[in-house]
Coordinates of C-alpha atoms in Angstrom, one line a residue:
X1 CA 86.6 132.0 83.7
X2 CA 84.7 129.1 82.6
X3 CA 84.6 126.2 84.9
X4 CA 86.1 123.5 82.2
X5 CA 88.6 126.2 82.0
X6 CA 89.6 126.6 85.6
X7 CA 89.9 123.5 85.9
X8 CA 92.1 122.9 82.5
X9 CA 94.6 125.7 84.1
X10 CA 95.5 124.2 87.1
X11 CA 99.3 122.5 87.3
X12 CA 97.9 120.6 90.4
X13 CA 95.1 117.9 91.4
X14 CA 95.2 118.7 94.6
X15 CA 96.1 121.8 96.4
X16 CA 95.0 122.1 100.2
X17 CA 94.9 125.0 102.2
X18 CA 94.9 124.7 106.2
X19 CA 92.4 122.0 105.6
X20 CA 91.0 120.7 109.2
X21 CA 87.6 118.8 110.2
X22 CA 86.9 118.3 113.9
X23 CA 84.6 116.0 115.2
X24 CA 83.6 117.6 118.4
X25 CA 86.7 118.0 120.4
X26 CA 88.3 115.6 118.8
X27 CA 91.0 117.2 115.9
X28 CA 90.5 114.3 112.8
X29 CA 92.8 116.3 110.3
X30 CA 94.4 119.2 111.9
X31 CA 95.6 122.4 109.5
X32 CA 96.7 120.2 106.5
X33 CA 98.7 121.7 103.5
X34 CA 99.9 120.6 100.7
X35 CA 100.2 119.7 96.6
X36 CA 99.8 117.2 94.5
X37 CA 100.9 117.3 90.8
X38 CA 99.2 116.0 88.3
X39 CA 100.1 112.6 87.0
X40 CA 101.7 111.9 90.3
X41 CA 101.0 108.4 92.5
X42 CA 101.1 110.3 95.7
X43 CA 100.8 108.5 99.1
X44 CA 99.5 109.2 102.6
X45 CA 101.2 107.0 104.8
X46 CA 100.3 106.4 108.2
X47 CA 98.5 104.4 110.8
X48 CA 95.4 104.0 111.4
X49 CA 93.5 106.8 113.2
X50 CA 95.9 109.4 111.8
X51 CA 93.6 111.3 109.5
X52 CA 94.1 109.6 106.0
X53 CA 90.5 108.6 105.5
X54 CA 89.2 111.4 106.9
X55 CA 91.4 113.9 104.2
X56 CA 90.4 111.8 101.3
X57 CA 86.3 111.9 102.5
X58 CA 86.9 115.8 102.7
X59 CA 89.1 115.8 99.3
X60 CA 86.1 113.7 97.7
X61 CA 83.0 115.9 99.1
X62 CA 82.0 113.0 101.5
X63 CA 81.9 115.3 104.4
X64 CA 82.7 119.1 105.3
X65 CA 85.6 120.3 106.3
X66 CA 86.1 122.2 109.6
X67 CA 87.6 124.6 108.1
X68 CA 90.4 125.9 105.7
X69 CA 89.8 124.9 102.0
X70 CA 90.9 122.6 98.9
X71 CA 91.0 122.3 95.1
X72 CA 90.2 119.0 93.8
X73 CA 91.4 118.9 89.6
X74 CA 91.0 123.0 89.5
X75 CA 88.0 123.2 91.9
X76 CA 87.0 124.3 94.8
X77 CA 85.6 121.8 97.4
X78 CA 83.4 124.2 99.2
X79 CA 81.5 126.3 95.8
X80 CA 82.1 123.4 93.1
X81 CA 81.9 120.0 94.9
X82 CA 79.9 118.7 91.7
X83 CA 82.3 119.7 89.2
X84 CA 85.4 117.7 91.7
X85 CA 82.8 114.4 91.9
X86 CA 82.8 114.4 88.0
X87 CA 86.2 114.3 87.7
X88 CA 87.1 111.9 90.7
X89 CA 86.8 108.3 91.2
X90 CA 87.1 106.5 94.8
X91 CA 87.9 103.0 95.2
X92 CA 86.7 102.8 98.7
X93 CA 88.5 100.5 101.3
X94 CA 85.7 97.6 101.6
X95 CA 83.3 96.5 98.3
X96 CA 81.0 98.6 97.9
X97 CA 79.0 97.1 94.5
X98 CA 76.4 94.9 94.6
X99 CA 77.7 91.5 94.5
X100 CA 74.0 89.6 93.6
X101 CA 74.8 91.4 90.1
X102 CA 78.1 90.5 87.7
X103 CA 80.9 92.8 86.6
X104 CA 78.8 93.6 83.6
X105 CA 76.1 94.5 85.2
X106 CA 77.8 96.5 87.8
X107 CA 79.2 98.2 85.3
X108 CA 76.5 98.8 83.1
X109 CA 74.8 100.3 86.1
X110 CA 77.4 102.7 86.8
X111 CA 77.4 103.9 83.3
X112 CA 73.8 104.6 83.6
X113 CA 74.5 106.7 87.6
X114 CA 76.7 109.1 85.4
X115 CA 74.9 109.2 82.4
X116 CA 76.7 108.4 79.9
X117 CA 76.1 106.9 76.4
X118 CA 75.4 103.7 75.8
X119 CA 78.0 103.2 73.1
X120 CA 80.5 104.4 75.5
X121 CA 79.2 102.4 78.4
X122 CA 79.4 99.2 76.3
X123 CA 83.0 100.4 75.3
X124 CA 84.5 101.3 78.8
X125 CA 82.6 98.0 80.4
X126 CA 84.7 95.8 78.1
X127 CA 88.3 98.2 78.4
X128 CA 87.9 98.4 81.9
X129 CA 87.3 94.3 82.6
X130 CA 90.1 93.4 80.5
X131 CA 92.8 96.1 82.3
X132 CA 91.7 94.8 85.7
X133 CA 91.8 91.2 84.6
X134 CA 87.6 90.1 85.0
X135 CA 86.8 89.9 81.3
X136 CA 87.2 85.8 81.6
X137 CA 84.8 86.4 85.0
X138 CA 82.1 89.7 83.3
X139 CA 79.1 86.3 83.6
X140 CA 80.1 85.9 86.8
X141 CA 78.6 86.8 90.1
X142 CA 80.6 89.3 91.7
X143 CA 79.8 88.0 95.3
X144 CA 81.4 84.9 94.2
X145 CA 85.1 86.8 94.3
X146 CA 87.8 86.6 96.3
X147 CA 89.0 89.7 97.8
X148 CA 91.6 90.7 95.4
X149 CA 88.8 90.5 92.9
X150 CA 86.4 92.3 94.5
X151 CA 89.1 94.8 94.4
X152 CA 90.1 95.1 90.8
X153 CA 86.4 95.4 90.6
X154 CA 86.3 98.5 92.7
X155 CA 89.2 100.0 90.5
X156 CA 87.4 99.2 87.1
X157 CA 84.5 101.0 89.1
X158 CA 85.9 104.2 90.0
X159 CA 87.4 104.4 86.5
X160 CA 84.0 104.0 84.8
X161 CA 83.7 107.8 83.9
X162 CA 87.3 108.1 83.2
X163 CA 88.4 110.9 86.0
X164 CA 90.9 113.0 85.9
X165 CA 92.1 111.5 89.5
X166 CA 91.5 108.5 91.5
X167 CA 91.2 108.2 95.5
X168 CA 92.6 104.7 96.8
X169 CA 91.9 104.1 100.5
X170 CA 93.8 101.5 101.6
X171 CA 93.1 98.8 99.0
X172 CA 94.8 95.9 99.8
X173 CA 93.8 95.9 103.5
X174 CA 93.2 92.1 103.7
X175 CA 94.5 90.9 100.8
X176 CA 96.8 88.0 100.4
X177 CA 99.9 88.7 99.7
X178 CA 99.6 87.7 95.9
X179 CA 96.7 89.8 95.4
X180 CA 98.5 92.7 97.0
X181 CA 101.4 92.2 94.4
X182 CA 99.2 92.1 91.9
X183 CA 96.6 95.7 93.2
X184 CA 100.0 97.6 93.9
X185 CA 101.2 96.6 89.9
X186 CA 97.6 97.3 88.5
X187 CA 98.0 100.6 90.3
X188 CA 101.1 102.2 88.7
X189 CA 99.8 100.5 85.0
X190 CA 96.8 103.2 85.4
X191 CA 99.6 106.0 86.9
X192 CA 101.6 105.9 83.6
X193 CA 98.5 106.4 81.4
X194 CA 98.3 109.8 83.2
X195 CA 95.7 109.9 86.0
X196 CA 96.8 111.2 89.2
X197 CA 96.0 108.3 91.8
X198 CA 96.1 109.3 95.6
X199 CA 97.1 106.5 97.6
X200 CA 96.2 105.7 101.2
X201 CA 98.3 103.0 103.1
X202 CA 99.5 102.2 106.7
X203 CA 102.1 100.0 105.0
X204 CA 106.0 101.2 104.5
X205 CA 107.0 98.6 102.1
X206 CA 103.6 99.2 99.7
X207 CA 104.2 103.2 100.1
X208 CA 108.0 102.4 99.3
X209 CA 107.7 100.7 96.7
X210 CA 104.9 102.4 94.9
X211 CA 104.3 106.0 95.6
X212 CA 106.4 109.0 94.0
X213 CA 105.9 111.0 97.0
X214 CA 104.7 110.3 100.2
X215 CA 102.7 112.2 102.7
X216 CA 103.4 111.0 106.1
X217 CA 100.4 111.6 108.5
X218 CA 100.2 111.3 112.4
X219 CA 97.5 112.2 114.7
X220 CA 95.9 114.3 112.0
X221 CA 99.2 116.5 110.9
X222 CA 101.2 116.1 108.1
X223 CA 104.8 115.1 109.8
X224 CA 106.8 115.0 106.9
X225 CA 106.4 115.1 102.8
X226 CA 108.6 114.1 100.0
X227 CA 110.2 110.8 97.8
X228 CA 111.0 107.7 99.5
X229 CA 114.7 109.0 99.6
X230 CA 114.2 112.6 101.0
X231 CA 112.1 111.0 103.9
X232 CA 114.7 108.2 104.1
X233 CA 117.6 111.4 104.2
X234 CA 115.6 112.9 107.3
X235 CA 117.1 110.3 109.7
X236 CA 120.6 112.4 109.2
X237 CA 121.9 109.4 107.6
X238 CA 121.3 107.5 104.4
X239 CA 122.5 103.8 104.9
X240 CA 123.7 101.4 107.8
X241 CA 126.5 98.8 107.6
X242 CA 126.4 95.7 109.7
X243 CA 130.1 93.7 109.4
X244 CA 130.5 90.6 111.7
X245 CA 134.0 89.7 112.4
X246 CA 135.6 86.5 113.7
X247 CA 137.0 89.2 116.1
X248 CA 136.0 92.4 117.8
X249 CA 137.1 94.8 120.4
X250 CA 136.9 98.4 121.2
X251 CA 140.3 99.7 119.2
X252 CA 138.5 98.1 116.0
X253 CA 135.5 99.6 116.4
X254 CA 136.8 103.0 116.9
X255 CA 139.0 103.0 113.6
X256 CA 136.0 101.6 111.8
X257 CA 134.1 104.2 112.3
X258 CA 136.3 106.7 111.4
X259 CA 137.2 104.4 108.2
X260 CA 133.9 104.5 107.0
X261 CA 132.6 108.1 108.3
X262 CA 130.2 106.5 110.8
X263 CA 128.1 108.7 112.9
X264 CA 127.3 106.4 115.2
X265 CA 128.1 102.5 116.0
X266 CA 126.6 99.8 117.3
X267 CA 128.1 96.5 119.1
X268 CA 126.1 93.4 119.2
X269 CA 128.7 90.5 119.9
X270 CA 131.5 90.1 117.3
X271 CA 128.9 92.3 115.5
X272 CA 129.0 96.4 114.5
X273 CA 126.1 98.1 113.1
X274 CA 127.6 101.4 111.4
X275 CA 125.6 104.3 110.5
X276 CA 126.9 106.9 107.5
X277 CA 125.5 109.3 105.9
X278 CA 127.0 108.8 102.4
X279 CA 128.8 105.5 101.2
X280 CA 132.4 106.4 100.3
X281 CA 133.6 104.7 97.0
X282 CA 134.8 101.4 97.1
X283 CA 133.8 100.9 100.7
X284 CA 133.8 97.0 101.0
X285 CA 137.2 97.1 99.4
X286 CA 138.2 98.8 102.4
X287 CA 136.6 96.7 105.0
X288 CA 138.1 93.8 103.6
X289 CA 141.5 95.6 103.4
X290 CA 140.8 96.3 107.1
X291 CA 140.1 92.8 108.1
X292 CA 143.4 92.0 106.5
X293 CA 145.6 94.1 108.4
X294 CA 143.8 92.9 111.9
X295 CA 144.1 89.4 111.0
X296 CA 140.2 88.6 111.3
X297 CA 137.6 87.2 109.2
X298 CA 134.7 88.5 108.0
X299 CA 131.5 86.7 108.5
X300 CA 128.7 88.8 106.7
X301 CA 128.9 92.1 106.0
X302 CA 125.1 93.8 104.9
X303 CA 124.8 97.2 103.6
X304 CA 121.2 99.1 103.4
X305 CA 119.1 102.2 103.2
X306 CA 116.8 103.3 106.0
X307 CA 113.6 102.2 105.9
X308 CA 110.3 104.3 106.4
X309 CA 109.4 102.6 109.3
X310 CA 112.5 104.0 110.4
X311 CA 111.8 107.3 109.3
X312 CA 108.3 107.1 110.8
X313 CA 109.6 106.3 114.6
X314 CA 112.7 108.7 114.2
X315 CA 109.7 111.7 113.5
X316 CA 107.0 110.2 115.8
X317 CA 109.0 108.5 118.2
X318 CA 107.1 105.2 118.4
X319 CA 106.1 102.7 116.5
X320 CA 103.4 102.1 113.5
X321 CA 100.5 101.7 115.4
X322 CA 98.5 98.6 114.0

């Protein structure tokens, strides 16, 4: 089979096999397996030191894997690492252009790195700044930016030769919050034109918010995989209830609980933190039917999902490490 071909066939961007790499004793990534589709925005998710980097320097031929092995758009790391680097881009987590030259220029020398044409060089240049927002800054010196520029200047970078997938390594690490808004959009713009985008972050929310499924990485293993809401189901429930009453004792909580199906129940004052695993219909009707027939008030009553840094503690049993 040809190699454009092999590559064509393949329902997956990333399929990885047992995939480990050691640095002396020390286990970086440690028997990793899994599947991306293509077209997905897939996440790694976890905190520093827990392998992310070093799986996306393997999945992009920056270094050797211990051992195992990996297909990167159809191919396989270890016997066609040119043929992945064709068809991958990387923005890497700190600049890495040359910021005494513009956007333009950056570009331009990119275009000329990968050999392409320069009708198509000229063409993507002036795409790419205006998807990414810099066409109003192409003149401009690129070390002049701010961060979230240098950014969307990374992105436009690592989409020069228009891959088939592109590596994110934690891109808004130091970015204001506004410029994280805006990366985090930018990213799933590109993810509905096609391109598979693998997404590295050691932030819930971002990973929440953005990623169709999530990879969630600790100490080099993969601890758990799946959508925001099969991670969030792994806790062995799927929402909390907090209801603050005027009044509170132990009889109340009690037939709360079994009003609402709680697993479990929390007191904190005049305060109960319930914990179900499915929300029954019409449930605030009934608290509020209940308050009513135990003459009290109710104060605040807040119903939510658990988060993944909940998830995260309940399979790792600590906290996101900084």
């Amino acid at each position: 089979m040809a190699a454009n071909e092999q590559g064509a066939r393949s329902q997956y961007s990333i399929e990885c096999n047992r995939l480990t790499r050691k640095f002396g004793s020390f286990t970086a990534v440690d028997n990793l397996s899994l599947r991306v589709r293509k077209g997905e925005l897939f996440g790694f998710l976890g905190p520093n030191g827990a392998g992310k980097t070093t799986t996306i320097n393997m999945l992009t031929t920056l270094i050797h894997p211990t051992s195992g092995s990996a297909k990167v758009a159809g191919f396989d790391l270890a016997t066609d690492a040119a043929m992945v680097r064709s068809r991958i881009g990387v923005v890497p987590q700190s600049f890495s252009l040359f910021e005494e030259l513009t956007p333009i220029e950056n570009l331009w020398y990119l275009g000329e790195l990968y050999e392409m044409k320069k009708e198509l060089v000229a063409q993507r240049t002036e795409e790419l700044l205006k998807i990414v927002t810099l066409y109003d800054k192409k003149d401009v010196q690129s070390g002049t930016f701010s961060g979230g520029m240098k950014q969307r200047l990374s992105v436009a970078a690592g989409l020069m030769h228009q891959p088939e997938i592109l590596f994110m390594d934690e891109p808004t690490t130091g970015l204001d919050p506004q410029s994280r808004i805006a990366l985090c959009e930018l990213t799933q713009r590109l993810n509905q034109t096609g391109i598979t985008v693998i997404y590295t972050t050691h932030d819930m929310d971002e990973a929440d918010k953005i990623c169709q499924r999530i990879a969630i990485m600790d100490h080099g293993k993969l601890a758990a995989l799946g959508t925001s809401a099969e991670l969030k189901s792994l806790q062995g429930h799927s929402h909390k209830i907090r209801v603050e009453f005027d009044r509170l004792n132990e009889q109340m909580v009690d037939e709360l609980k079994k009003l609402v199906g709680a697993v479990s129940a929390t007191v904190d004052g005049k305060s109960v933190e319930l914990r179900v695993k499915r929300l029954k219909p019409n449930m605030v009707r009934a608290l509020s039917e209940f308050a009513d027939r135990k003459s009290v008030s109710v104060g605040d009553l807040k119903i939510s999902e658990p988060t993944l840094e909940e998830v995260f503690i309940g399979l790792t049993k600590k906290e996101l490490r900084d």
